[in-house]
C-alpha cells in the first residue's frame, strides 16, 4: 500500500516568524501522524529557518520550484543542489500558478523534473485542466498531454519515485473542490497511463496527490478514493490545526498497514 503524503504548499505567504511558528506547531504535533508523510513547502527564503525548526523530527521539507541548471548566470533562479543544501528533500514542479501566471511549459517542467531527480530531490509534478477544458470534455486529453510532456525520459525507477499532483485549476483557491468521483476518475486514468507507459508495478508505486480546495471537512472523502494517495494543500496548510486535521483524515484511512516507498 502507498503511504499517504500530506503536503502543504505555503505559496507566497508567511514571514520568517510565522513560518517558524507554523513549522513548530506542525512538528510538535507530528508524532501522532506516523501513518502519513507530512511535508511543508515554504517560500525559498524561509527554507533554512523551517529546516532548523524541523531538525530531528519527521516532517519533511520541500520547495515550490527550482531551475533545471546546476549553477551559472541565471539571475534570480535557484538550483536543486541549493534546495538540498537548505534541507529540502522535495520540490513542487509545474504548479498551475507557474504554468498559467508565469508561462511555464511542459518542456520546462520536464527539464526541472529530470534535474531534481539527478540531484536526489523528489519532484512533485503538478498537472490539471482549466475549467474551459473540463467543460469541453478535454480533461483526460489535457492530463495525458501534461503527463507525457512533463514526465518524459524518466526510467521506471525514477517514475516510481516521482509524486504526481492532480490539481484542477478551477478548484485551486476557489473553494470549489472536485468531487471525490471527479478526482478518482483522473487519478485512475493517470495510473492507467503510467501502466501503459511503464508497467503495472510502477503504476502501483506512484503516489498521486489531489490538490484544490482541500479542507478538513472534505479531506476524508477525497483521501478515501482508492487512487488518491494524499493531498497538496494550499490555503488550509497555513493553519496548523487545519493541515493536521487533513493529515488526520489520511492517518485514519492509512491505518498501520503502510510502507514507505523505497526512495522516499
Ligand atoms: P488551495 O488548497 O488553496 O485551493 O490551493 C491548492 C494548491 O494550489 C496547492 O498546491
XYZ file of N, CA and C and ligand atoms in Angstrom, residues 9 11 95 97 167 171-173 212-214 232-235, ligand 1:
55
model
N 1.511 23.477 0.589
C 2.142 24.456 -0.294
C 1.796 25.835 0.251
N 2.834 28.625 -0.682
C 2.841 29.653 -1.743
C 3.603 30.898 -1.260
N 3.532 23.726 -10.967
C 2.264 24.127 -10.339
C 1.481 24.991 -11.321
N -0.039 27.665 -11.011
C 0.238 29.104 -10.940
C 1.502 29.448 -11.729
N -4.172 18.733 -9.808
C -4.788 19.942 -9.273
C -5.620 20.601 -10.366
N -10.283 24.453 -9.271
C -10.512 24.126 -7.857
C -9.479 24.775 -6.944
N -8.481 25.448 -7.531
C -7.394 25.997 -6.714
C -7.766 27.367 -6.169
N -7.821 27.445 -4.857
C -8.081 28.730 -4.200
C -9.490 29.264 -4.419
N -6.509 21.223 -4.523
C -7.551 22.158 -4.979
C -8.652 22.228 -3.950
N -8.551 23.259 -3.066
C -9.567 23.488 -2.031
C -9.771 22.297 -1.098
N -8.670 21.581 -0.795
C -8.772 20.525 0.225
C -8.874 21.190 1.589
N -2.254 17.827 -1.780
C -1.393 19.008 -1.862
C -2.292 20.179 -1.475
N -2.015 20.722 -0.302
C -2.935 21.666 0.335
C -2.380 23.077 0.260
N -3.190 24.021 -0.210
C -2.762 25.412 -0.257
C -3.227 26.151 0.986
N -4.317 26.881 0.858
C -4.813 27.747 1.929
C -4.888 27.089 3.301
P -5.868 25.648 -2.253
O -5.839 24.465 -1.307
O -5.731 26.950 -1.581
O -7.036 25.545 -3.203
O -4.552 25.511 -3.174
C -4.265 24.289 -3.769
C -2.914 24.335 -4.339
O -2.654 25.038 -5.300
C -1.865 23.532 -3.704
O -0.707 23.482 -4.479
